Each structure stands twice: as C-alpha cells, then as structure tokens.
C-alpha cells in the first residue's frame, strides 16, 4: 500500500467520525441535556422523565449518530420510538391508562365544586393562545403551544401531533420541564395571590365515597367527554379504563401491570423520544426558544387562574375553600397537590390540604383534555 493510499484511507476514516463534522451549536445542546439530567439526579425534579429526556437530548446531538434518521430503508432506533410512540399517539394514551390505574377520584367525587377550579386553571391556555397568535404563530401552532400551561405532558403531545407536529419537540420539552419545576414556580405565586388569613382556612374532612360511586364516575365522565369532545376520547377513555380497572377490584394483575411495568416501559420510550427530537439544528432557533419561554408564562397564568377561581367562589360560599388548593388546578399530578399541602402547612402545621387539593388536580387533567378537544374540533 502506497503512502498516498494510506493518507486517503485515513482521511476517509476521519470523515466517518463525529470529530470531522463537529459544530459549536451541539455543545449548547449537550449543556441543555446535562442540565436536565442534573435536575433529575441532584434535585430529584421528576427524575423518571427528566433523566431519559436529558439523555436523549445529549446523545442525539453527536454528529452522525444513527439514532433519528433512516438507514437501508429502515428507521433508526430512536426514530422507531418516536414514530410509533408519538407520531402514532400510542405513548400518551398508554400513559393515561397507567395514570388512571393510579388515580383515586374519591376527593373529586366528595367535593365536586373543585371541578370549577380545574376549569378555571385553564385560563392561561386561552390567554396564551391569543397572545401566541398575535406574535405570528398560526392558529394551529398557537393552540398546540397554549396547552403547555395545563402542565399535562401526554395531552400536550396528543394535541401537538394533531395540529402542529413540527413543534412536538419544544412543546413536549416545555410541558415536562414546567411539570418538574412546579415546586419552584407555584409557591411564590401562591404567596403573591393569597393573604395569611386565606392560607389558614381549614376545610372540613371529606365524606367517604362508596365503591359504586367510584366505579360509576369514570363511566359517566367518559360518556360525557365522548359526547361533547369526542376527539380526545383516546386519552380520556384510556384514563377512565385504568381507573375502572383499579376500582373494580377484579383485575388486580392488569391494574398492577398498568401502574408498574407498562408505565415504566412507556416512560422510558417517551423520555428518549422527546429528548431525541431536540437536535441543535431544530431547537436553536427563535420559535422553539420562544415556546420554551412562553410556556413559563402560560403555566404561571394557569396557576393564577386556579387561585383566582377559588377566591371568586369564596365570595358565594358559606363554607370557604382554602385558595391554596387552587394552584393544584393545573394537571401536574400529583406534584401540584403536594405543593398545596406543603404550602398550607407552612402557615398551619395541622392544616392538611393534600386530599382537598387532589380534587382540583384531577379536575385539571379533565379540563386540559377538554380544552385540547375544543382546539382539535376548531382547527383540525
């Protein structure tokens, strides 16, 4: 082999390495991915989601990695997860099945007034929709971005895939990021929007809810959603199926699978798929960065909407509601309800708000799904 042939071979080999194709912008995405993994590992912010999302962002931003493209006529590894899981809307629906199997609707059934709180917490969705249209987004893009404020990752993915699939990566990343940062974002807003007297309001213990009520509630809710906003019944239907399985008590193996192994598997695929969409070429432009910033405002306004809804309700109620639980009207289950509990105990260590906050928290799940269904009906 001649010297020239050796040089040509080495040059050809170099061209197949990531070093030859290195660009500065991928370093930014490495930092973003590592930040998410840091929040998951060191701060324990939603680690089940942020760890695989962060790793997906990190690993896909190396040059030439065969993860999100096509080779020999076939999708590459993470592209398969993305295509069948997110583009086909399989993962969001399976996650809702698992969430339903973990959910106890008892607090919501015992205090149905909290449904109004979940509805009021969707305020930010519609305000953000209006503002996003005004800055140049299309109606479909604005609808998909505005749902981020509901802090419901599967619903955000489901709606975005219907209306603006090109925004799936930044929308999903923003939704799950702000879900993880609920303990940082909500407490200052609670203190801003309420006074000490309101924060010390004690609520009466909730009544016991019968097994029959718990079985009927998901059936009735599914029927109402199917009649009013049928486009979201794949999500809501799976959610209610999981809950019926749990409350029936006769399919323990199925319930355990939906709560555990199945949920864990799809969570891994979801995190990697979302992270893998965040390649530097797609993310480092004005629109995704604006979406990520706007998501914070959206989530804050939704939180304020829930707080203000309780304050307005208290004008007409003899038995007052502690407005802190209004912050749980966003559908970040169960993190937002836990934040309400922690904040309430700061002002009265014997005032336990967790079960009261679960009601608006679950109402927020239904409310965000209903809002997504309205957008699909209007724009799809």
Short mmCIF file of C-alpha atoms in Angstrom, two decimals:
data_model
loop_
_atom_site.label_atom_id
_atom_site.label_comp_id
_atom_site.label_asym_id
_atom_site.label_seq_id
_atom_site.Cartn_x
_atom_site.Cartn_y
_atom_site.Cartn_z
CA UNK A 1 0.00 0.00 0.00
CA UNK A 2 1.44 3.35 -1.07
CA UNK A 3 1.76 6.40 1.15
CA UNK A 4 -0.98 8.20 -0.83
CA UNK A 5 -3.33 5.27 -0.34
CA UNK A 6 -2.65 5.27 3.39
CA UNK A 7 -3.35 9.01 3.57
CA UNK A 8 -6.57 8.60 1.57
CA UNK A 9 -7.70 5.76 3.85
CA UNK A 10 -7.00 7.81 6.98
CA UNK A 11 -8.79 10.83 5.51
CA UNK A 12 -11.76 8.68 4.55
CA UNK A 13 -11.87 7.21 8.06
CA UNK A 14 -11.70 10.69 9.58
CA UNK A 15 -14.73 11.73 7.52
CA UNK A 16 -16.76 8.96 9.17
CA UNK A 17 -16.08 10.29 12.69
CA UNK A 18 -18.06 12.86 14.59
CA UNK A 19 -14.90 14.91 15.13
CA UNK A 20 -14.74 15.90 11.44
CA UNK A 21 -18.39 17.06 11.47
CA UNK A 22 -18.26 18.80 14.85
CA UNK A 23 -20.15 22.12 15.17
CA UNK A 24 -20.24 24.53 18.12
CA UNK A 25 -24.04 24.56 18.44
CA UNK A 26 -24.17 20.93 19.55
CA UNK A 27 -22.19 21.90 22.66
CA UNK A 28 -25.15 24.07 23.69
CA UNK A 29 -27.44 21.05 23.46
CA UNK A 30 -25.01 18.92 25.46
CA UNK A 31 -25.26 21.53 28.20
CA UNK A 32 -29.07 21.52 27.97
CA UNK A 33 -29.18 17.72 28.19
CA UNK A 34 -26.79 17.66 31.14
CA UNK A 35 -28.85 20.35 32.87
CA UNK A 36 -31.95 18.16 32.67
CA UNK A 37 -30.02 15.17 33.98
CA UNK A 38 -28.62 17.32 36.80
CA UNK A 39 -32.14 18.42 37.80
CA UNK A 40 -33.24 14.77 37.77
CA UNK A 41 -30.29 13.34 39.70
CA UNK A 42 -29.23 16.12 42.06
CA UNK A 43 -32.53 17.93 42.60
CA UNK A 44 -34.85 14.95 42.02
CA UNK A 45 -37.22 17.01 39.85
CA UNK A 46 -39.41 14.44 38.05
CA UNK A 47 -36.40 12.11 37.55
CA UNK A 48 -38.45 9.42 35.80
CA UNK A 49 -38.99 11.88 32.94
CA UNK A 50 -36.16 14.38 33.04
CA UNK A 51 -33.39 11.76 33.15
CA UNK A 52 -34.35 9.98 29.89
CA UNK A 53 -35.26 13.32 28.26
CA UNK A 54 -31.89 14.80 29.21
CA UNK A 55 -30.01 11.74 28.00
CA UNK A 56 -31.99 11.77 24.74
CA UNK A 57 -31.02 15.41 24.15
CA UNK A 58 -27.38 14.63 24.98
CA UNK A 59 -26.93 11.51 22.88
CA UNK A 60 -28.75 12.68 19.74
CA UNK A 61 -26.55 15.79 19.49
CA UNK A 62 -23.44 13.97 18.38
CA UNK A 63 -22.60 14.14 14.67
CA UNK A 64 -23.54 11.14 12.52
CA UNK A 65 -25.08 9.07 15.33
CA UNK A 66 -27.56 6.58 13.75
CA UNK A 67 -30.48 7.33 16.06
CA UNK A 68 -33.11 9.60 14.48
CA UNK A 69 -32.63 9.07 10.75
CA UNK A 70 -33.12 6.33 8.18
CA UNK A 71 -30.64 3.72 7.00
CA UNK A 72 -31.08 0.93 4.46
CA UNK A 73 -34.76 1.79 4.17
CA UNK A 74 -35.46 1.44 7.89
CA UNK A 75 -35.97 3.87 10.75
CA UNK A 76 -33.12 4.09 13.23
CA UNK A 77 -33.56 3.22 16.92
CA UNK A 78 -34.94 6.40 18.49
CA UNK A 79 -36.80 7.24 15.31
CA UNK A 80 -38.74 3.99 15.80
CA UNK A 81 -39.70 5.02 19.35
CA UNK A 82 -40.71 8.45 18.09
CA UNK A 83 -42.64 7.22 15.05
CA UNK A 84 -44.70 4.51 16.69
CA UNK A 85 -44.89 6.07 20.14
CA UNK A 86 -45.52 9.76 19.46
CA UNK A 87 -46.50 10.16 15.83
CA UNK A 88 -48.99 7.31 16.19
CA UNK A 89 -50.06 8.78 19.58
CA UNK A 90 -49.60 5.42 21.29
CA UNK A 91 -47.44 6.50 24.24
CA UNK A 92 -49.69 9.34 25.51
CA UNK A 93 -52.70 7.03 25.57
CA UNK A 94 -50.84 4.23 27.36
CA UNK A 95 -49.53 6.72 29.93
CA UNK A 96 -53.10 7.87 30.57
CA UNK A 97 -54.07 4.23 31.12
CA UNK A 98 -51.37 3.94 33.78
CA UNK A 99 -52.31 7.26 35.38
CA UNK A 100 -55.94 6.16 35.56
CA UNK A 101 -54.91 2.95 37.29
CA UNK A 102 -53.08 5.04 39.92
CA UNK A 103 -55.88 7.57 40.45
CA UNK A 104 -58.42 7.83 43.24
CA UNK A 105 -61.30 10.07 42.17
CA UNK A 106 -62.72 9.98 45.70
CA UNK A 107 -61.71 13.56 46.66
CA UNK A 108 -63.19 14.94 43.44
CA UNK A 109 -66.43 12.98 43.88
CA UNK A 110 -66.69 14.06 47.53
CA UNK A 111 -66.27 17.74 46.61
CA UNK A 112 -67.50 18.23 43.02
CA UNK A 113 -67.18 22.02 43.33
CA UNK A 114 -63.47 21.54 42.67
CA UNK A 115 -64.32 20.75 39.05
CA UNK A 116 -64.75 24.51 38.66
CA UNK A 117 -61.23 25.04 39.96
CA UNK A 118 -59.83 22.71 37.31
CA UNK A 119 -61.76 24.63 34.67
CA UNK A 120 -60.58 28.00 35.99
CA UNK A 121 -56.98 26.84 35.88
CA UNK A 122 -57.26 26.61 32.08
CA UNK A 123 -57.35 30.42 31.95
CA UNK A 124 -53.72 30.59 30.90
CA UNK A 125 -54.37 28.27 27.96
CA UNK A 126 -56.74 30.69 26.28
CA UNK A 127 -54.78 33.82 27.19
CA UNK A 128 -51.61 32.26 25.79
CA UNK A 129 -53.46 31.17 22.66
CA UNK A 130 -54.48 34.78 21.97
CA UNK A 131 -51.01 36.14 22.66
CA UNK A 132 -49.26 33.48 20.57
CA UNK A 133 -51.43 34.27 17.55
CA UNK A 134 -50.58 37.96 17.90
CA UNK A 135 -46.82 37.30 17.70
CA UNK A 136 -47.05 35.42 14.42
CA UNK A 137 -47.88 31.78 15.12
CA UNK A 138 -50.58 30.10 13.07
CA UNK A 139 -53.85 29.20 14.79
CA UNK A 140 -52.88 25.53 14.93
CA UNK A 141 -49.43 26.31 16.32
CA UNK A 142 -50.88 28.71 18.88
CA UNK A 143 -53.37 26.09 20.08
CA UNK A 144 -50.64 23.47 20.50
CA UNK A 145 -48.37 25.90 22.38
CA UNK A 146 -51.10 27.22 24.68
CA UNK A 147 -51.93 23.78 26.11
CA UNK A 148 -48.47 23.71 27.75
CA UNK A 149 -49.85 25.79 30.63
CA UNK A 150 -52.05 22.91 31.71
CA UNK A 151 -48.85 21.05 32.67
CA UNK A 152 -50.11 17.83 31.12
CA UNK A 153 -47.40 16.25 29.01
CA UNK A 154 -49.43 13.49 27.30
CA UNK A 155 -52.21 15.94 26.37
CA UNK A 156 -49.64 18.40 25.00
CA UNK A 157 -48.13 15.66 22.85
CA UNK A 158 -51.54 14.46 21.68
CA UNK A 159 -52.76 17.93 20.68
CA UNK A 160 -49.46 18.97 19.08
CA UNK A 161 -49.31 15.81 16.99
CA UNK A 162 -52.79 16.62 15.68
CA UNK A 163 -52.27 20.31 14.94
CA UNK A 164 -48.57 21.21 14.72
CA UNK A 165 -46.32 18.12 14.67
CA UNK A 166 -43.32 20.26 13.71
CA UNK A 167 -43.47 21.74 17.24
CA UNK A 168 -43.70 18.42 19.06
CA UNK A 169 -40.17 18.52 20.48
CA UNK A 170 -40.17 22.02 22.03
CA UNK A 171 -43.80 21.74 23.18
CA UNK A 172 -43.28 18.41 24.94
CA UNK A 173 -39.98 19.55 26.43
CA UNK A 174 -41.57 22.73 27.79
CA UNK A 175 -44.59 20.86 29.22
CA UNK A 176 -42.50 18.29 31.07
CA UNK A 177 -39.96 20.88 32.20
CA UNK A 178 -42.58 23.03 33.89
CA UNK A 179 -44.25 19.96 35.38
CA UNK A 180 -40.90 19.18 37.00
CA UNK A 181 -40.48 22.74 38.26
CA UNK A 182 -43.89 23.02 39.95
CA UNK A 183 -42.24 23.20 43.42
CA UNK A 184 -40.20 26.20 42.26
CA UNK A 185 -42.83 28.10 40.28
CA UNK A 186 -46.03 27.73 42.29
CA UNK A 187 -45.10 28.74 45.89
CA UNK A 188 -44.20 32.37 45.00
CA UNK A 189 -47.45 32.68 43.02
CA UNK A 190 -49.46 31.28 45.95
CA UNK A 191 -47.91 33.83 48.29
CA UNK A 192 -48.49 36.62 45.77
CA UNK A 193 -52.17 35.87 45.21
CA UNK A 194 -53.30 34.99 48.75
CA UNK A 195 -53.06 36.54 52.22
CA UNK A 196 -52.21 34.91 55.55
CA UNK A 197 -55.84 34.65 56.61
CA UNK A 198 -56.81 32.83 53.42
CA UNK A 199 -53.87 30.44 53.70
CA UNK A 200 -55.02 29.38 57.17
CA UNK A 201 -58.57 28.44 56.11
CA UNK A 202 -59.33 24.96 57.41
CA UNK A 203 -61.52 22.69 55.32
CA UNK A 204 -63.87 20.05 56.66
CA UNK A 205 -62.82 16.44 56.24
CA UNK A 206 -64.18 14.95 53.03
CA UNK A 207 -67.01 12.45 53.20
CA UNK A 208 -66.44 8.78 52.49
CA UNK A 209 -67.11 7.83 48.87
CA UNK A 210 -68.70 4.47 48.09
CA UNK A 211 -67.24 1.87 45.75
CA UNK A 212 -70.28 2.21 43.49
CA UNK A 213 -69.67 5.94 43.10
CA UNK A 214 -66.02 5.34 42.26
CA UNK A 215 -66.97 2.84 39.54
CA UNK A 216 -69.74 5.00 38.08
CA UNK A 217 -67.72 8.24 37.99
CA UNK A 218 -65.23 7.22 35.25
CA UNK A 219 -68.03 5.68 33.19
CA UNK A 220 -70.19 8.80 33.37
CA UNK A 221 -67.22 11.11 32.75
CA UNK A 222 -66.09 9.10 29.73
CA UNK A 223 -69.61 9.21 28.31
CA UNK A 224 -69.88 12.99 28.75
CA UNK A 225 -66.45 13.62 27.18
CA UNK A 226 -67.26 11.26 24.31
CA UNK A 227 -70.45 13.19 23.58
CA UNK A 228 -69.02 16.72 23.96
CA UNK A 229 -65.40 16.43 22.75
CA UNK A 230 -65.05 13.03 21.07
CA UNK A 231 -61.63 13.87 19.61
CA UNK A 232 -59.92 13.35 23.00
CA UNK A 233 -61.64 10.13 23.93
CA UNK A 234 -58.50 8.08 23.10
CA UNK A 235 -56.81 9.88 26.01
CA UNK A 236 -59.73 10.23 28.40
CA UNK A 237 -61.10 6.80 27.56
CA UNK A 238 -57.81 5.11 28.44
CA UNK A 239 -57.59 7.20 31.62
CA UNK A 240 -61.04 6.10 32.71
CA UNK A 241 -60.39 2.47 31.71
CA UNK A 242 -57.37 2.40 34.00
CA UNK A 243 -59.47 3.83 36.81
CA UNK A 244 -62.33 1.36 36.31
CA UNK A 245 -59.79 -1.48 36.40
CA UNK A 246 -58.46 -0.17 39.72
CA UNK A 247 -61.83 0.49 41.36
CA UNK A 248 -63.46 -2.74 40.19
CA UNK A 249 -61.03 -4.79 42.26
CA UNK A 250 -61.40 -7.80 39.96
CA UNK A 251 -58.43 -7.32 37.60
CA UNK A 252 -55.59 -6.85 40.03
CA UNK A 253 -52.96 -8.24 37.66
CA UNK A 254 -53.98 -5.87 34.89
CA UNK A 255 -54.07 -2.91 37.27
CA UNK A 256 -50.65 -3.76 38.68
CA UNK A 257 -49.21 -4.04 35.16
CA UNK A 258 -50.71 -0.72 34.07
CA UNK A 259 -49.43 1.02 37.23
CA UNK A 260 -45.99 -0.56 37.18
CA UNK A 261 -44.12 -2.31 34.40
CA UNK A 262 -46.15 -0.95 31.47
CA UNK A 263 -45.99 2.61 32.80
CA UNK A 264 -42.24 2.33 33.37
CA UNK A 265 -41.59 1.00 29.87
CA UNK A 266 -43.53 3.71 28.04
CA UNK A 267 -41.98 6.40 30.29
CA UNK A 268 -38.51 5.36 29.09
CA UNK A 269 -39.63 5.44 25.45
CA UNK A 270 -41.39 8.76 25.96
CA UNK A 271 -38.40 10.48 27.56
CA UNK A 272 -35.94 9.27 24.95
CA UNK A 273 -38.30 10.14 22.09
CA UNK A 274 -38.94 13.67 23.36
CA UNK A 275 -35.26 14.29 24.03
CA UNK A 276 -34.24 12.90 20.65
CA UNK A 277 -36.34 15.50 18.83
CA UNK A 278 -34.20 18.27 20.33
CA UNK A 279 -31.36 18.36 17.84
CA UNK A 280 -29.40 21.62 17.74
CA UNK A 281 -30.50 22.33 14.17
CA UNK A 282 -34.14 22.24 15.24
CA UNK A 283 -34.02 23.70 18.73
CA UNK A 284 -31.62 26.63 18.40
CA UNK A 285 -33.96 28.93 16.51
CA UNK A 286 -36.33 31.66 17.64
CA UNK A 287 -39.58 29.68 17.60
CA UNK A 288 -38.61 26.75 19.89
CA UNK A 289 -36.78 29.07 22.28
CA UNK A 290 -39.79 31.42 22.35
CA UNK A 291 -42.10 28.46 23.05
CA UNK A 292 -39.93 27.40 25.98
CA UNK A 293 -40.04 30.92 27.43
CA UNK A 294 -43.74 31.35 26.75
CA UNK A 295 -44.51 28.05 28.48
CA UNK A 296 -43.39 29.54 31.79
CA UNK A 297 -45.80 32.47 31.43
CA UNK A 298 -48.55 30.10 30.34
CA UNK A 299 -48.06 27.84 33.36
CA UNK A 300 -47.94 30.82 35.74
CA UNK A 301 -51.20 32.23 34.38
CA UNK A 302 -52.89 28.82 34.68
CA UNK A 303 -51.79 28.63 38.31
CA UNK A 304 -53.12 32.14 38.96
CA UNK A 305 -56.36 31.19 37.21
CA UNK A 306 -56.89 28.32 39.67
CA UNK A 307 -56.11 30.53 42.67
CA UNK A 308 -58.44 33.30 41.49
CA UNK A 309 -61.24 30.83 40.76
CA UNK A 310 -61.25 29.73 44.42
CA UNK A 311 -61.20 33.35 45.61
CA UNK A 312 -64.22 34.15 43.42
CA UNK A 313 -66.04 31.01 44.60
CA UNK A 314 -65.45 32.04 48.22
CA UNK A 315 -67.48 35.19 47.60
CA UNK A 316 -70.57 32.98 47.28
CA UNK A 317 -69.78 30.03 49.55
CA UNK A 318 -70.68 29.85 53.22
CA UNK A 319 -68.08 27.15 53.80
CA UNK A 320 -64.87 28.67 52.44
CA UNK A 321 -62.25 26.86 50.39
CA UNK A 322 -58.57 27.39 51.11
CA UNK A 323 -57.37 29.16 47.92
CA UNK A 324 -54.01 27.40 48.10
CA UNK A 325 -55.63 24.32 46.57
CA UNK A 326 -56.48 26.42 43.52
CA UNK A 327 -52.86 26.10 42.44
CA UNK A 328 -53.45 22.35 42.11
CA UNK A 329 -55.97 23.04 39.34
CA UNK A 330 -53.19 22.52 36.80
CA UNK A 331 -52.91 18.87 35.86
CA UNK A 332 -49.37 18.20 37.15
CA UNK A 333 -50.47 15.10 39.06
CA UNK A 334 -49.64 14.64 41.91
CA UNK A 335 -46.88 17.26 42.25
CA UNK A 336 -49.20 20.28 42.34
CA UNK A 337 -51.34 18.72 45.08
CA UNK A 338 -48.23 18.04 47.15
CA UNK A 339 -47.12 21.65 46.75
CA UNK A 340 -50.51 22.79 48.10
CA UNK A 341 -50.06 20.52 51.11
CA UNK A 342 -46.55 21.81 51.82
CA UNK A 343 -47.54 25.46 51.44
CA UNK A 344 -50.59 25.07 53.67
CA UNK A 345 -48.55 23.51 56.47
CA UNK A 346 -46.15 26.45 56.44
CA UNK A 347 -48.94 28.60 57.88
CA UNK A 348 -50.70 25.97 59.99
CA UNK A 349 -48.86 22.72 60.70
CA UNK A 350 -52.12 20.93 61.47
CA UNK A 351 -53.91 22.02 58.29
CA UNK A 352 -53.71 19.09 55.89
CA UNK A 353 -54.79 20.12 52.39
CA UNK A 354 -53.48 17.20 50.33
CA UNK A 355 -56.75 15.32 49.82
CA UNK A 356 -58.62 18.57 49.20
CA UNK A 357 -56.02 19.54 46.57
CA UNK A 358 -56.31 16.19 44.78
CA UNK A 359 -59.83 17.15 43.63
CA UNK A 360 -58.83 20.23 41.58
CA UNK A 361 -55.67 18.41 40.48
CA UNK A 362 -57.72 15.65 38.84
CA UNK A 363 -60.23 18.21 37.56
CA UNK A 364 -57.27 19.88 35.84
CA UNK A 365 -56.49 16.66 33.98
CA UNK A 366 -60.06 16.53 32.69
CA UNK A 367 -60.06 20.29 31.99
CA UNK A 368 -56.86 20.28 29.95
CA UNK A 369 -58.10 17.30 27.93
CA UNK A 370 -61.39 19.12 27.28
CA UNK A 371 -59.51 22.24 26.18
CA UNK A 372 -57.40 20.14 23.81
CA UNK A 373 -60.56 18.59 22.40
CA UNK A 374 -62.02 22.05 21.74
CA UNK A 375 -58.89 23.07 19.83
CA UNK A 376 -58.94 19.88 17.75
CA UNK A 377 -62.62 20.41 16.96
CA UNK A 378 -61.96 24.01 15.86
CA UNK A 379 -58.72 23.64 13.90
CA UNK A 380 -58.06 20.05 12.87
#
